[in-house]
Amino acid sequence: MRFFKLCALTLSLLLMAEFGALAQTRTISGKVVDSGKAPVVGAAVIQEGTRNGNTTGVNGEFSINVPAQDVILEVSCLGYQTERVNVPASQGTIVVVLKDDSFSLTETVVVGYGTQKKVNLTGAVEQVTSEVFEGRAATNVTQMLEGAVPNLNITLADGKPGRTAAFNVRGTGSINGGSALVLIDGVEGDPSMLNPNDIETVSVLKDAAAAAIYGARAPYGVVLITTKEASQGKPQINYTANFSIEAPQNKPDVVTDGYIWAEHFYKAYSTYNEGAKPSGINKTQQFSLAWLEEYKRRHDSGNFGTIISDGSMGTTKGRYVYFPEEVDYFAALYKDIVPSMNHNISISGSDGKFDYYLSGRYHHFDGLFNSDKQTDRYNSYNLRAKMGYQALPWLKITNNLDYGFNKYYNPITYSEGSGVVYRNIADEGHPSEPLLNPDGTLTYSGVYSTADLIYGQSGINTVNEVLKNTTGFVAQWLDNTLRLKGDFTYRKTTYERTKKEARTPYAKSVDADGNSIIEYIKDPAGNKFSETNTWRRYIATNIYTEYENTFGKHYVKGMVGWNYENSNNKEVYASNTDFLTPDIENLNLTLGTDNKSTTSSWSAYQFGGAFFRFNYIFDERYLLEFNGRYDGSSRFPANHRWAFFPSVSAGWRVSQEPWWHVSPAFISNLKLRASYGSLGNANGLGNYQYKQTMSVSTSGRLLNGVKQRYTTAPGALPDDLTWETATTYDVGVDVGFFNSRLTVTADSYLRKTVNMIVAGPTVPDVFGASSPKGNYADMSTRGFEVSVAWHDDIDLGGKPLTYSVKASLHDYYSIIDKYNNANKDLVNNANQSLAGNYYEGMRIGELWGFTSNGLWQTQAEVDAAIAGAKAAGQKYYNPLMQTSKSYTIYPGDIKFEDLNGNGYIDRGKNQVGDPGDRRIIGNEDPRFLYSFNLSLDWNGIWANAFFQGVGKQDWFPSNEASMFWGQYNRPYNNLPKWHLGNYWTEDNPDAYLPRYAGYYAPFYKGTNNASTRYLQSVAYCRLKNVQLGYRLPKNWVESVGMKGVSVYFSGENLFTWSPLYKLTKDINVSNIGTSDPDLTTGSGDAYNYPMLKTYTFGINITF
Amino acid sequence: MKKILTYITLALAVGAFSVSCDFNEDPKSSASVDMMFSSEGGLQTYMYGFYEALPSRTGVYTLDSTTDYGPKNSVGGVEVGAFTDESETSWSWSNLRNINFFLEKNVNESLSEKVRNNYNGIARLFRAYFYYDKLVKYGPVPWIDWVFNSPEDERLMNTQDTRDVIIGHIIEDLDYAFNNIIESKATLNSSLVNKWTAMAFKSRICLFEAAWRKYHAGDQLDIARTGCTQFSANDLYTMAADAAKKVMDSGVYSIYTGTKYSNGRGAYRQLFIADNTVTQEVILAIVADETLCIGEQNWWYNSSTYGPHLGMSRKFAKSYLNIDGTPYNEKNEDGTFKTFKQETTGRDTRLNETIRAWDYTRKNSLGAYEATAANFTGHTLSGYQVTKWVIDDILYDDHSSNGNDEPLIRYAEMLLNYAEAKAELGTLSDGDWAQTIGTLRKRAGITGGTPQTGTLTTKPTEVEPYIASYYPGVTDPVILEIRRERAIELAYEGLRMTDLKRWACCNLWVDDPWEGIFVPALDEPLDINEDGVDDVYFTYGDIPSEFKGIGVKVGNGNSKNDVNLIAQPEGGYIMKYIKDREWPQRQYLYPIPKTVMQKNPNLKQNPGW
């Protein structure tokens, strides 16, 4: 979507013609255009082997005086491949077509406090441009960046429209978390609040040498987001609109036939309970065999419906008794398609002194839940005003104002599980009970699940707002070799959340007159309303000066500066009960007097550092860079508050060596890089952890008539707390082949994180508090990144076809080198790191589990195993896992291998040295993450496809992952269709699943009893984005007064392949984390707010 | 150029100025230690935190769930075989650190010494409470009256101190508390401690330790193994008696006999179901409230799914005297068993105020009181359905909704402690008897007595055979009758297991056959409370459909974990709940958990573990 391109190189080395003795000359006039026939302004045209040259004007035209003989002209321009053109003596005019060269050696990359030519980089830096965001319909920048940069790892918890995530660079940084520092125009910011259309580049600084200038804020990488600069010349107005329809990628395909479901419920319940009969289906429905028989009769004869109990069939007189044909809780929950749209407008220009870039964006997502009032609408607005004024020849002042606002309504259910509808559908949404009674009241199952969500009044409204203003200046003297830059930023972030939990009426029975008896779910709290208001005031200032010059073959650049930040955070929470009416939207209309609550919290930190950078380049061959930063943080005690962190990196451009005689047609560039740097970590640590603080909270007891405020002793003070330090070693290579048509960049790194602040060594319990924290743990992370890009154009039908293919691959893993766990104790949870348990030598993400090669097939096999266990003094062969209430094993149960041969299944001492029958069966960390980018551009038509994926990742569905384990979890859970016919029976001995039983401990206790047989692979490959667009011919659009118009179709997340999908597509491979983090903190996985796929139509108009 | 240098210098100066900032940040929404200890409000705020160590409002009425009082459907938990040195335990010391931290920091002289000592007194009362709990559970433990700051502190590796050291410090703490706590009147709803609370605890704890030393003398838990010589059993009995007497003489508390709270449920019963604590008698209570702080008494006792269906055993029910003070006889003159109505007629009124007796009524869903029998199909395992803590209103049954306060220490216990200590010392007079046991029996409606059971004013002189069979080995008729009285008066209030431990008779829990009420017939509907409505239909076979609502399928004496009916030669059946229980001698003390021993090998494991 480039309409014309200005050559960025204004040929500062303006050449003086050397005519001297030449007697005869002639003039060649010509035009330089790009492959799209647009004029290239400012291209250098030089007679080869001389200093004779000129530059192209505004129309791309030039003229040059040359000797009256055959000459070779060299035409070059930043961003294009240099062309050599032979002009015979007879020829007076030429047209030169420059090929686009976005991978050229002159590419500039944004680095900390400045930019640098890519060829001169010594650190590991990767940059992407606005192309990543163009034509995309995703809600925010975070979502669009997923998978876009090798080793920038973004894991979205679910598919909620506003979902954002922390940025991780190069894998686990620290046990204490270790996110990358994200800077927007040089100042810390939240990318999810940013207008994606404003972004010019995203640069990821991966190694310590590249990040070192940010010191202790950036031990685990930096993401630099730079917004667009004002365009040159006349105002340019750009309007983009896109309209999308969205739909869930994955929707559980569960049994909706009520009878089939109820029959399996009974089977799962009674098999586990060894024949016992349930009296109810969890809370909401009464159960008896007579009812089930009647249901079968009605099912077979097609006589469905709801009756009122006369007291027979084990049901209570007057209760509704349901015989529905089918009930689909998910179909009722979701709309089939969700419309969404984006509008963006920008105006930009410059009169030479004053430049401006103004933009605004509106995004609307209409809500997935199938209700008008109770749907999850999302709206966001952005506004940016960026201006610069060249006040004096040497001084430019700038201002950059950014405003972002988003609003989301998240409907919830009143019931248990913090209102997560998926949990309640799993537990109470039985296909044997409809959502509504015949008279339209909600049923008991309905009020616990889908019906409460879409007809109820409970929900959470969140509003996020950020206002940020940066004022700055750039001064330059001595022919721009000496510069002084400074900026000051004020940012205010506010977060408002109102939560309403309103009880919804329902009925499970009728009175004597046959009218529904209205009831409410019993909860002493009743209706509850709360408001949370959080604000954060943040100021940051930078001032730095740099000197840059070239002396012959020596290039030097030095910078020194100072950075200071200060953040204040405050949160006020208030809640009350009893509503004036269920419609209220403000706390003031609550009427409760007894259960009010008000709390407030406050925190602040200061951070500052003095930094320097020194670059030296000799003869474009040897590159050297030093960085250093002296940092201070209020998070450390006075004696450790300041620390110095250095880094060094070097590069060798082998291809620039005089002895390098390899043709550029084969290898055009070869650079070797190495870096070392050591950075402290002040992020991810508590603000006051070295101080003894006493918080005050409200007692749950009534003392002297009220719930008193109370406090308790503070924890034991850490003895001597100092900085966690991450040291990174990086080696890299950049190679260009075939005139840079093929480029390869590869890096390999080792990051040693030492002195991580964790709990101290075990102390005797009489200590009375947790062991004081200290700098006790070390870890190392190893990894690599490789990107390969091919870029070329060919002639197709007389017009150039530009195409490129880019592939990248990265990987990392982390090992704990030191931790206070002398015995290497394990915990029952399979994933030790998730459970917060570490030991020396442990690999992050590793899964401990049992080995299972199959199912028990015969009673004789079972008997032999039990006899062996008895001989070993055990009551059961598998005392750890109940597959039936009495621990009896039956044919069809999962067979676990007795790896330690002691005759029964155990965890030994539950230590690495004696793990019993467990071993490491897999790893839940993603490995070999890759992406592919294909793009084509021909005659105004363009097409892009972006694939990303994970090469290897294991997953064991956790405890109560009910959407995966179905009725094996709890008998009354939903029944995934893939379970049908896929469980063991005598006639189906080769089934994947074991005999049909609920509360089945190997699944119900999930990650505590992980096993090889049911370990899932969640590797995947996804077509993340695909686009097809057309630029309308210029003459058409110019005739209606526009500069450019293009239309496009774009699709997001259209296709995903994973080994897991061979088993089930109910669950999205990239959505297997814990339950909705907005509502709960804890376990649960397998199904959440679905990831959405999106079909978008868009138009882009430039005036 | 000069200009430029000026700018740069200026910029660097700004930087240097910022560097000179000390970068210190103090929290604002939490207090510093100095702040907290600089005002009485701060001390009070800290003091309220001590109360977190008391049982919760959903726990008081469950404390006696593992005792000989009666059956329950699960016997797991810390008192039985499931408990090993690998299980999780209550070996937690954070509450002690919390108290010691307070005592260490409460030295700000801008507050008057009297004020500081008042709060120190409260802190030390809670320290005594902490150590009493450890003493009961683990026996001797390390004594710590300082705050550990360094994980390298050598004292972390200390072994246990002797029982003498522990009890000595407890007494010291409680005496200090008594002398320094300013409050001397009952507090609102008895929700806060006062100086008498310290004395009441002293009486309870000294009695415990005295009895432990007397009744475990010579067994493997004998204190001699730790060489205790400072306190004899008699010293401690004397202190227990003196402490109780101080409370009795204070005039602050007395036995409640009034009707102020009454709705006809009886004075004794009011103590447990009154919305507000009967502060006349209750020394310390855990307060519940229907909106602010909800209890679950009804739900726990009256739900078929929640709670373990804790009931009363026939053996214990038989220990209640007749209203005239004579021992109860379970049989009629013709040798047949008394019916349930006969059994619960003319007895110590506390029986009818503790279980659903024949005359039990409660509010139905329309708000009217109606006769209500025990619920055999879901709630009771013996037919004696405990209702001591339960509000007589069906409205409260199926969810958390109770607002009745829960006594933790009552004045009645002081009378019983005094009587027992004096009896053990052999110095109990008739006057003492009248002031203690006599007073309690009088409130219970008992009118007279026998030489075996004693009267309201005279202590017994002969052994009463039934109660003697209860406590084999005890021959003193006074001690026996005091034990009867204590068990009845304090039933289901959380003291029974401690009593059994100190009397060295935990076997009672195992030996009680868990028999229930007399059932006249099988296979026919029975009206147990004789109100004209059938209550239950027992059968060995299938329940006929017309009796589905009240039908109970029973075993004939072999079904474990089930209700059985045992045919009696005299005719009829006795209910019986069969469940395996065990009480090996070592269980009198918890084991020191294995992981604790690993961290500190200097600790000595308790005997038998």
Short mmCIF file of N, CA and C in Angstrom, two decimals, chain B residues 181-188 190-197 250-253 279 282-283:
data_model
loop_
_atom_site.label_atom_id
_atom_site.label_comp_id
_atom_site.label_asym_id
_atom_site.label_seq_id
_atom_site.Cartn_x
_atom_site.Cartn_y
_atom_site.Cartn_z
N ILE B 181 -4.83 -6.88 82.71
CA ILE B 181 -5.95 -6.53 81.83
C ILE B 181 -6.89 -5.63 82.61
N ILE B 182 -7.25 -4.51 82.01
CA ILE B 182 -8.04 -3.51 82.73
C ILE B 182 -9.51 -3.91 82.80
N GLU B 183 -10.03 -4.44 81.70
CA GLU B 183 -11.46 -4.74 81.64
C GLU B 183 -11.81 -5.81 82.68
N SER B 184 -12.84 -5.51 83.50
CA SER B 184 -13.20 -6.51 84.51
C SER B 184 -14.68 -6.88 84.42
N LYS B 185 -15.38 -6.24 83.51
CA LYS B 185 -16.81 -6.59 83.32
C LYS B 185 -16.96 -7.42 82.04
N ALA B 186 -18.11 -8.05 81.94
CA ALA B 186 -18.39 -8.80 80.72
C ALA B 186 -18.40 -7.83 79.53
N THR B 187 -17.82 -8.24 78.43
CA THR B 187 -17.80 -7.38 77.24
C THR B 187 -19.04 -7.65 76.39
N LEU B 188 -19.23 -6.81 75.38
CA LEU B 188 -20.43 -6.96 74.54
C LEU B 188 -20.47 -8.36 73.92
N SER B 190 -19.83 -10.93 75.22
CA SER B 190 -18.65 -11.69 75.68
C SER B 190 -17.70 -12.00 74.53
N SER B 191 -17.64 -11.07 73.57
CA SER B 191 -16.82 -11.33 72.38
C SER B 191 -15.35 -11.03 72.63
N LEU B 192 -15.06 -10.23 73.67
CA LEU B 192 -13.66 -9.91 73.97
C LEU B 192 -13.29 -10.47 75.33
N VAL B 193 -12.01 -10.67 75.54
CA VAL B 193 -11.57 -11.22 76.81
C VAL B 193 -11.54 -10.09 77.86
N ASN B 194 -11.64 -10.48 79.14
CA ASN B 194 -11.39 -9.56 80.23
C ASN B 194 -10.48 -10.28 81.23
N LYS B 195 -10.25 -9.69 82.38
CA LYS B 195 -9.30 -10.32 83.30
C LYS B 195 -9.81 -11.68 83.79
N TRP B 196 -11.15 -11.83 83.89
CA TRP B 196 -11.70 -13.10 84.37
C TRP B 196 -11.51 -14.21 83.34
N THR B 197 -11.42 -13.81 82.09
CA THR B 197 -11.16 -14.83 81.06
C THR B 197 -9.82 -15.50 81.36
N SER B 250 -16.01 -13.46 92.05
CA SER B 250 -15.92 -12.13 91.44
C SER B 250 -17.27 -11.43 91.39
N GLY B 251 -18.31 -12.23 91.30
CA GLY B 251 -19.64 -11.65 91.17
C GLY B 251 -19.97 -11.16 89.78
N VAL B 252 -19.03 -11.31 88.85
CA VAL B 252 -19.28 -10.84 87.49
C VAL B 252 -20.18 -11.83 86.73
N TYR B 253 -19.99 -13.10 87.01
CA TYR B 253 -20.75 -14.12 86.29
C TYR B 253 -21.58 -14.96 87.26
N THR B 279 -24.52 -13.06 78.53
CA THR B 279 -23.23 -12.64 79.13
C THR B 279 -23.19 -12.85 80.63
N VAL B 282 -21.87 -16.63 80.12
CA VAL B 282 -20.83 -16.98 79.15
C VAL B 282 -19.64 -16.03 79.29
N ILE B 283 -18.47 -16.58 79.52
CA ILE B 283 -17.28 -15.76 79.77
C ILE B 283 -16.64 -15.32 78.46
#
